Coordinates of C-alpha atoms in Angstrom, one line a residue:
X1 CA 0.0 0.0 0.0
X2 CA 1.1 3.6 -0.6
X3 CA 2.7 5.3 2.3
X4 CA 0.4 8.3 2.0
X5 CA -3.3 9.2 1.9
X6 CA -5.4 11.4 -0.3
X7 CA -6.7 14.5 1.3
X8 CA -8.8 17.5 0.1
X9 CA -7.5 21.0 -0.6
X10 CA -5.6 20.6 -3.9
X11 CA -2.8 23.2 -4.3
X12 CA -3.6 24.9 -1.0
X13 CA -3.6 21.7 1.1
X14 CA 0.1 22.1 2.1
X15 CA 0.7 24.6 4.8
X16 CA 1.5 28.2 4.0
X17 CA -0.2 28.5 0.6
X18 CA -3.0 30.5 -0.8
X19 CA -4.6 30.6 -4.3
X20 CA -7.1 32.4 -6.4
X21 CA -8.8 32.3 -9.7
X22 CA -10.9 35.0 -11.3
X23 CA -12.4 36.2 -14.6
X24 CA -10.3 39.1 -15.8
X25 CA -11.7 39.2 -19.4
X26 CA -8.8 37.4 -21.1
X27 CA -11.0 34.6 -22.6
X28 CA -13.6 35.5 -25.2
X29 CA -15.9 33.0 -23.4
X30 CA -16.1 35.0 -20.2
X31 CA -14.9 32.1 -18.1
X32 CA -12.3 32.3 -15.4
X33 CA -8.9 33.1 -16.9
X34 CA -6.4 34.4 -14.4
X35 CA -4.9 32.4 -11.5
X36 CA -2.4 33.0 -8.7
X37 CA -0.6 30.7 -6.3
X38 CA 1.1 32.3 -3.4
X39 CA 3.4 31.0 -0.6
X40 CA 3.4 32.8 2.7
X41 CA 7.2 32.5 2.7
X42 CA 10.0 32.2 0.1
X43 CA 9.8 28.6 -1.2
X44 CA 12.4 26.4 -3.0
X45 CA 11.4 26.4 -6.7
X46 CA 12.0 23.9 -9.4
X47 CA 10.7 23.6 -13.0
X48 CA 10.6 21.4 -16.1
X49 CA 9.6 23.0 -19.3
X50 CA 8.9 22.4 -23.0
X51 CA 11.7 21.1 -25.2
X52 CA 10.3 22.9 -28.3
X53 CA 12.5 25.4 -30.1
X54 CA 9.5 27.7 -30.2
X55 CA 8.9 28.8 -26.6
X56 CA 6.5 31.1 -25.0
X57 CA 7.8 34.2 -23.3
X58 CA 6.7 32.8 -19.9
X59 CA 8.9 29.7 -20.4
X60 CA 12.1 31.7 -21.1
X61 CA 11.1 34.1 -18.2
X62 CA 10.9 31.2 -15.7
X63 CA 14.1 29.6 -17.0
X64 CA 16.0 32.8 -16.4
X65 CA 14.4 33.3 -13.0
X66 CA 15.2 29.8 -11.8
X67 CA 18.8 29.9 -13.1
X68 CA 19.4 33.1 -11.1
X69 CA 17.5 32.1 -8.0
X70 CA 16.2 28.7 -6.8
X71 CA 13.2 30.1 -5.0
X72 CA 9.9 32.0 -5.5
X73 CA 6.7 33.0 -3.7
X74 CA 4.2 33.5 -6.5
X75 CA 3.0 31.8 -9.7
X76 CA 0.8 33.9 -12.0
X77 CA -1.0 32.1 -14.8
X78 CA -3.2 33.6 -17.6
X79 CA -5.4 31.6 -19.9
X80 CA -6.7 32.7 -23.3
X81 CA -3.5 33.8 -24.9
X82 CA -0.3 31.7 -25.1
X83 CA 2.0 34.7 -25.6
X84 CA 4.1 32.4 -27.8
X85 CA 5.6 33.5 -31.1
X86 CA 4.9 37.1 -30.1
X87 CA 8.4 38.6 -30.5
X88 CA 10.0 41.2 -28.3
X89 CA 6.6 42.7 -27.3
X90 CA 5.6 39.4 -25.9
X91 CA 8.7 39.4 -23.7
X92 CA 7.9 42.9 -22.6
X93 CA 4.4 41.8 -21.7
X94 CA 5.8 38.9 -19.6
X95 CA 8.1 41.2 -17.7
X96 CA 5.3 43.7 -17.0
X97 CA 3.1 40.9 -15.8
X98 CA 5.7 39.7 -13.3
X99 CA 6.3 43.2 -12.1
X100 CA 2.6 44.0 -11.8
X101 CA 1.8 41.0 -9.6
X102 CA 5.0 41.5 -7.5
X103 CA 4.0 45.1 -6.7
X104 CA 0.5 44.0 -5.8
X105 CA 1.9 41.4 -3.4
X106 CA 4.7 43.6 -2.1
X107 CA 7.4 41.1 -3.1
X108 CA 10.4 41.3 -5.4
X109 CA 9.7 40.6 -9.0
X110 CA 12.5 37.9 -8.8
X111 CA 10.1 35.9 -6.6
X112 CA 7.5 35.7 -9.3
X113 CA 7.1 32.9 -11.9
X114 CA 4.8 33.0 -14.9
X115 CA 2.7 30.6 -17.0
X116 CA 0.4 31.2 -20.0
X117 CA -1.9 29.1 -22.0
X118 CA -4.2 29.7 -25.0
X119 CA -3.8 30.5 -28.7
X120 CA -0.3 30.6 -30.1
X121 CA 0.6 33.9 -31.7
X122 CA -1.6 36.0 -29.4
X123 CA -0.3 38.4 -26.9
X124 CA -1.7 38.7 -23.4
X125 CA -4.5 41.2 -23.2
X126 CA -2.5 43.4 -20.9
X127 CA -5.3 45.9 -20.1
X128 CA -7.5 43.1 -18.8
X129 CA -4.6 41.6 -16.9
X130 CA -3.6 44.9 -15.3
X131 CA -7.1 45.6 -14.1
X132 CA -7.6 42.0 -12.9
X133 CA -4.5 41.8 -10.7
X134 CA -6.0 43.8 -7.7
X135 CA -9.1 41.6 -7.8
X136 CA -6.9 38.5 -8.1
X137 CA -4.8 39.4 -5.1
X138 CA -7.9 40.3 -3.0
X139 CA -9.3 36.8 -3.8
X140 CA -6.3 34.9 -2.4
X141 CA -7.5 32.3 0.0
X142 CA -6.3 29.2 1.8
X143 CA -9.2 27.4 0.1
X144 CA -8.7 28.9 -3.3
X145 CA -7.3 25.8 -5.1
X146 CA -10.5 25.0 -7.0
X147 CA -10.8 28.6 -8.2
X148 CA -7.2 28.5 -9.5
X149 CA -7.7 25.1 -11.1
X150 CA -10.7 26.4 -13.0
X151 CA -9.0 29.6 -14.1
X152 CA -6.0 27.8 -15.9
X153 CA -8.0 25.5 -18.2
X154 CA -8.8 26.0 -21.9
X155 CA -10.4 23.1 -23.8
X156 CA -10.3 20.9 -20.7
X157 CA -13.7 19.4 -19.8
X158 CA -12.8 19.3 -16.1
X159 CA -10.3 20.9 -13.7
X160 CA -7.6 18.6 -12.4
X161 CA -6.5 18.6 -8.8
X162 CA -5.0 16.3 -6.2
X163 CA -3.5 16.4 -2.7
X164 CA -1.6 13.7 -0.7
X165 CA -0.3 13.6 2.9
X166 CA 2.4 11.5 4.5
X167 CA 4.4 11.6 7.7
X168 CA 8.1 12.6 7.9
X169 CA 9.8 13.0 11.2
X170 CA 6.5 12.4 13.1
X171 CA 4.9 15.4 11.3
X172 CA 2.5 15.5 8.4
X173 CA 3.9 16.6 5.1
X174 CA 1.6 17.4 2.2
X175 CA 1.9 17.8 -1.6
X176 CA -0.9 19.4 -3.7
X177 CA -1.2 20.0 -7.4
X178 CA -3.4 21.3 -10.1
X179 CA -3.0 21.0 -13.9
X180 CA -4.5 21.8 -17.2
X181 CA -4.2 20.0 -20.5
X182 CA -6.5 18.3 -23.1
X183 CA -5.0 18.5 -26.6
X184 CA -1.5 19.1 -28.0
X185 CA -0.2 16.5 -25.5
X186 CA 2.9 14.5 -26.2
X187 CA 6.0 13.5 -24.2
X188 CA 8.8 16.0 -23.7
X189 CA 6.1 17.8 -21.9
X190 CA 2.8 18.5 -23.5
X191 CA 0.4 21.3 -24.0
X192 CA 0.0 21.3 -20.3
X193 CA 0.6 23.4 -17.2
X194 CA 1.0 21.8 -13.8
X195 CA 1.7 23.5 -10.5
X196 CA 2.8 21.6 -7.4
X197 CA 3.1 22.8 -3.8
X198 CA 4.8 21.1 -0.9
X199 CA 5.3 22.1 2.7
X200 CA 8.5 20.1 3.3
X201 CA 11.9 21.7 3.4
X202 CA 14.1 20.4 0.6
X203 CA 17.5 21.5 -0.8
X204 CA 17.2 23.1 -4.3
X205 CA 19.3 20.4 -6.0
X206 CA 17.3 17.5 -4.6
X207 CA 14.0 19.2 -5.3
X208 CA 14.9 19.8 -9.0
X209 CA 16.1 16.2 -9.4
X210 CA 13.0 14.8 -7.8
X211 CA 10.8 16.9 -10.1
X212 CA 12.7 15.9 -13.2
X213 CA 12.3 12.2 -12.4
X214 CA 8.7 12.6 -11.5
X215 CA 8.1 14.4 -14.8
X216 CA 9.7 11.6 -16.8
X217 CA 7.4 9.0 -15.0
X218 CA 4.3 11.1 -15.5
X219 CA 3.9 14.1 -17.8
X220 CA 6.6 12.8 -20.1
X221 CA 4.8 9.5 -20.3
X222 CA 1.4 10.7 -21.6
X223 CA 0.3 11.4 -25.1
X224 CA -2.9 12.5 -26.8
X225 CA -2.1 13.5 -30.3
X226 CA 1.7 13.6 -30.8
X227 CA 2.0 17.4 -30.6
X228 CA 4.3 19.1 -28.1
X229 CA 3.5 22.7 -27.3
X230 CA 5.3 26.0 -26.8
X231 CA 4.1 26.7 -23.3
X232 CA 4.6 23.4 -21.4
X233 CA 5.5 24.1 -17.8
X234 CA 5.7 22.1 -14.6
X235 CA 6.6 24.3 -11.6
X236 CA 6.9 23.0 -8.0
X237 CA 7.4 25.0 -4.8
X238 CA 8.5 23.6 -1.4
X239 CA 8.2 26.2 1.5
X240 CA 9.2 24.2 4.6
X241 CA 6.1 25.2 6.5
X242 CA 5.5 21.6 7.8
X243 CA 8.4 22.4 10.1
X244 CA 10.1 19.0 9.4
X245 CA 13.9 18.8 9.3
X246 CA 15.3 19.9 6.0
X247 CA 15.9 17.1 3.5
X248 CA 19.4 17.8 2.1
X249 CA 20.7 14.4 1.1
X250 CA 19.3 11.2 -0.4
X251 CA 17.8 8.6 2.0
X252 CA 14.6 7.2 3.2
X253 CA 12.9 10.6 3.8
X254 CA 13.9 11.9 0.3
X255 CA 12.7 8.6 -1.3
X256 CA 9.3 8.9 0.5
X257 CA 8.9 12.5 -0.6
X258 CA 9.9 11.8 -4.2
X259 CA 7.5 8.8 -4.3
X260 CA 4.6 11.0 -3.2
X261 CA 5.6 13.8 -5.6
X262 CA 5.6 11.2 -8.4
X263 CA 2.2 10.0 -7.4
X264 CA 0.8 13.5 -7.5
X265 CA 2.3 14.1 -10.9
X266 CA 1.0 10.7 -12.2
X267 CA -2.5 11.4 -11.1
X268 CA -2.5 14.8 -12.8
X269 CA -0.9 13.3 -15.9
X270 CA -3.5 10.6 -16.2
X271 CA -6.2 13.2 -15.7
X272 CA -4.8 15.1 -18.6
X273 CA -4.6 12.0 -20.8
X274 CA -8.2 11.0 -19.9
X275 CA -9.4 14.5 -20.7
X276 CA -7.8 14.4 -24.2
X277 CA -9.9 16.3 -26.7
X278 CA -12.8 14.0 -27.8
X279 CA -11.5 11.1 -25.7
X280 CA -13.9 8.4 -24.4
X281 CA -11.4 6.5 -22.2
X282 CA -8.0 6.4 -20.7
X283 CA -5.4 4.0 -22.1
X284 CA -2.7 2.7 -19.8
X285 CA 0.2 0.7 -21.3
X286 CA 2.5 -1.2 -19.1
X287 CA 5.7 -2.8 -20.6
X288 CA 7.8 -5.3 -18.7
X289 CA 10.8 -7.4 -19.5
X290 CA 12.8 -4.7 -21.1
X291 CA 16.5 -4.0 -20.6
X292 CA 15.9 -1.0 -18.4
X293 CA 13.2 1.5 -17.4
X294 CA 13.9 3.9 -20.2
X295 CA 13.5 1.2 -22.8
X296 CA 10.3 0.0 -21.3
X297 CA 8.9 3.6 -21.2
X298 CA 9.9 4.2 -24.8
X299 CA 7.9 1.1 -26.0
X300 CA 4.9 2.1 -23.8
X301 CA 4.9 5.7 -25.1
X302 CA 5.1 4.5 -28.7
X303 CA 2.1 2.2 -28.2
X304 CA 0.1 4.8 -26.3
X305 CA 0.8 7.4 -29.0
X306 CA 0.0 5.2 -32.0
X307 CA -2.9 6.7 -34.0
X308 CA -3.8 3.2 -35.2
X309 CA -3.9 1.8 -31.6
X310 CA -5.9 4.8 -30.5
X311 CA -8.3 4.4 -33.4
X312 CA -8.8 0.7 -32.7
X313 CA -9.6 1.4 -29.1
X314 CA -12.2 4.1 -30.1
X315 CA -13.7 1.6 -32.5
X316 CA -13.8 -1.1 -29.7
X317 CA -11.7 -3.3 -32.0
X318 CA -9.3 -5.7 -30.1
X319 CA -6.8 -5.5 -32.9
X320 CA -3.6 -6.6 -31.2
X321 CA -1.6 -6.4 -34.4
X322 CA -1.5 -2.6 -34.1
X323 CA -0.1 -3.0 -30.6
X324 CA 2.6 -5.4 -31.9
X325 CA 3.5 -3.1 -34.8
X326 CA 3.8 -0.1 -32.5
X327 CA 6.0 -2.0 -30.0
X328 CA 8.2 -3.1 -32.9
X329 CA 8.9 0.4 -34.2
X330 CA 9.7 1.9 -30.8
X331 CA 13.4 1.8 -31.5
X332 CA 14.1 -0.7 -28.7
X333 CA 15.6 -4.1 -29.6
X334 CA 13.9 -7.2 -28.4
X335 CA 13.3 -10.7 -29.7
X336 CA 10.0 -11.1 -31.5
X337 CA 9.5 -14.6 -30.0
X338 CA 9.5 -13.1 -26.5
X339 CA 6.6 -10.7 -27.3
X340 CA 3.4 -11.1 -25.2
X341 CA 0.4 -8.9 -25.5
X342 CA -2.7 -8.7 -23.2
X343 CA -5.7 -6.4 -23.5
X344 CA -7.2 -6.3 -20.0
X345 CA -7.3 -9.9 -18.9
X346 CA -7.4 -11.2 -22.5
X347 CA -4.1 -12.9 -23.6
X348 CA -3.8 -12.3 -27.4
X349 CA -0.1 -13.0 -28.2
X350 CA 2.2 -15.4 -26.4
X351 CA 5.9 -16.1 -27.4
X352 CA 5.4 -14.1 -30.5
X353 CA 2.4 -16.3 -31.6
X354 CA -1.3 -15.5 -31.7
X355 CA -3.5 -17.3 -29.2
X356 CA -7.3 -17.8 -29.4
X357 CA -9.3 -15.3 -27.4
X358 CA -13.0 -14.3 -27.1
X359 CA -13.1 -11.4 -29.6
X360 CA -16.6 -10.3 -28.7
X361 CA -15.8 -10.3 -25.0
X362 CA -12.6 -8.3 -25.6
X363 CA -14.7 -5.7 -27.6
X364 CA -17.2 -5.6 -24.8
X365 CA -14.3 -4.8 -22.4
X366 CA -13.4 -1.8 -24.5
X367 CA -17.0 -0.7 -24.7
X368 CA -17.3 -1.0 -20.9
X369 CA -14.3 1.3 -20.3
X370 CA -16.0 4.0 -22.4
X371 CA -18.9 4.1 -20.0
X372 CA -16.8 3.7 -16.8
X373 CA -16.5 6.1 -13.9
X374 CA -14.0 8.9 -14.5
X375 CA -10.4 7.7 -13.7
X376 CA -11.8 4.6 -12.0
X377 CA -13.4 2.2 -14.4
X378 CA -12.7 4.1 -17.6
X379 CA -9.2 2.7 -18.2
X380 CA -8.2 0.3 -21.0
X381 CA -5.1 -1.7 -19.8
X382 CA -2.6 -2.9 -22.4
X383 CA 0.1 -5.2 -21.0
X384 CA 3.2 -6.0 -23.1
X385 CA 6.2 -8.1 -22.2
X386 CA 9.2 -8.1 -24.4
X387 CA 11.6 -10.4 -22.5
X388 CA 13.1 -11.3 -19.2
X389 CA 14.8 -8.0 -18.3
X390 CA 14.1 -6.0 -15.2
X391 CA 13.0 -2.8 -17.0
X392 CA 9.3 -1.8 -16.5
X393 CA 7.6 1.3 -17.6
X394 CA 4.2 2.8 -18.1
X395 CA 2.6 5.4 -20.4
X396 CA -0.9 6.8 -20.7
X397 CA -2.9 8.1 -23.6
X398 CA -6.5 8.1 -24.8
X399 CA -8.5 6.9 -27.8
X400 CA -8.8 9.0 -30.9
X401 CA -12.3 10.0 -31.8
X402 CA -14.1 12.0 -34.5
X403 CA -14.5 14.8 -32.0
X404 CA -10.7 15.4 -31.8
X405 CA -10.7 16.5 -35.4
X406 CA -13.8 18.7 -34.9
X407 CA -12.4 20.4 -31.9
X408 CA -9.1 21.2 -33.4
X409 CA -10.5 22.1 -36.9
X410 CA -12.5 24.9 -35.3
X411 CA -10.0 26.0 -32.6
X412 CA -9.5 29.6 -33.7
X413 CA -12.7 30.0 -35.8

């Protein structure tokens, strides 16, 4: 069993955090579009960002801030405009956004991190942002997580939030998180934003390493459509307000904290994959028997990202050949005669040879997942073994429906 429990409160469940989300007029829809996360004290900060060569101004802003200083107190996020591919003026807008929220909070601008999401090529509506900041700061609350989670989403169907608690040094330690993402999702981050708060005290180097590994095992292991975005950002704060001894070296306490951080990130990542544009179910691919974890994850991500596999799942077609083909092109060597494939409890391929299975029952399994409870019974499990190695890895995706094309064909019109 996991050495932690789920609690309520999301991003503000850890001690010493407040959050807010308001409607500032950035989105044409009139829905909430400006969010703020604030730590009562300076917090150790870490980040993982898009690998795209085309980066939003907020990404470069955060990278520069975190290179100069491994701490922060505030994260400001706008939704509606990505402020990517907006040239020097977009950079000026990012700087002004950081300074405006810093002045409103009476903190140094160096303690502010930024995130943006929305349409690429559109600058932030600065007049709306300027006028919204006083209202945003006034709305800060220790119970403001849900409002913040609602204010960062774009095409998402539901907000995404989680909080977990464990015990370190006989004191409770909490990690909370919120995220957004629905389309343009692919490993090496995705069109996603995720914000994590923690009330443990952790050295900057350890916190960054923990976050990078957690990202590889979560957000870098999901795919919806094969597209990586310009704005992908995962930012994590640790403010030490649990009053536990500082974690400054690897050991049992750091392992426990990293495991809980990974669990938070994996929950949010699966929620993003399940909320893929037009999706009807979550796909979880587990690969075993590979040479190492990296190889196993590479095969799993290739299967989860295959348009043919995703289409077959949407069509409720237990076509294991598409799974085998995806595994074979993942760029990871394995012996074909060692390949085993299962869909749920249905064994379809053993020792590289097809085996008889109840095709109608397997199709019914896929249909049942499409009607299952959200992130509970709505998951299609694909299990693949490629040998006798110790490497195991997971990836998550979703099926590919007609609605995905409709949503993205009409995105700006």
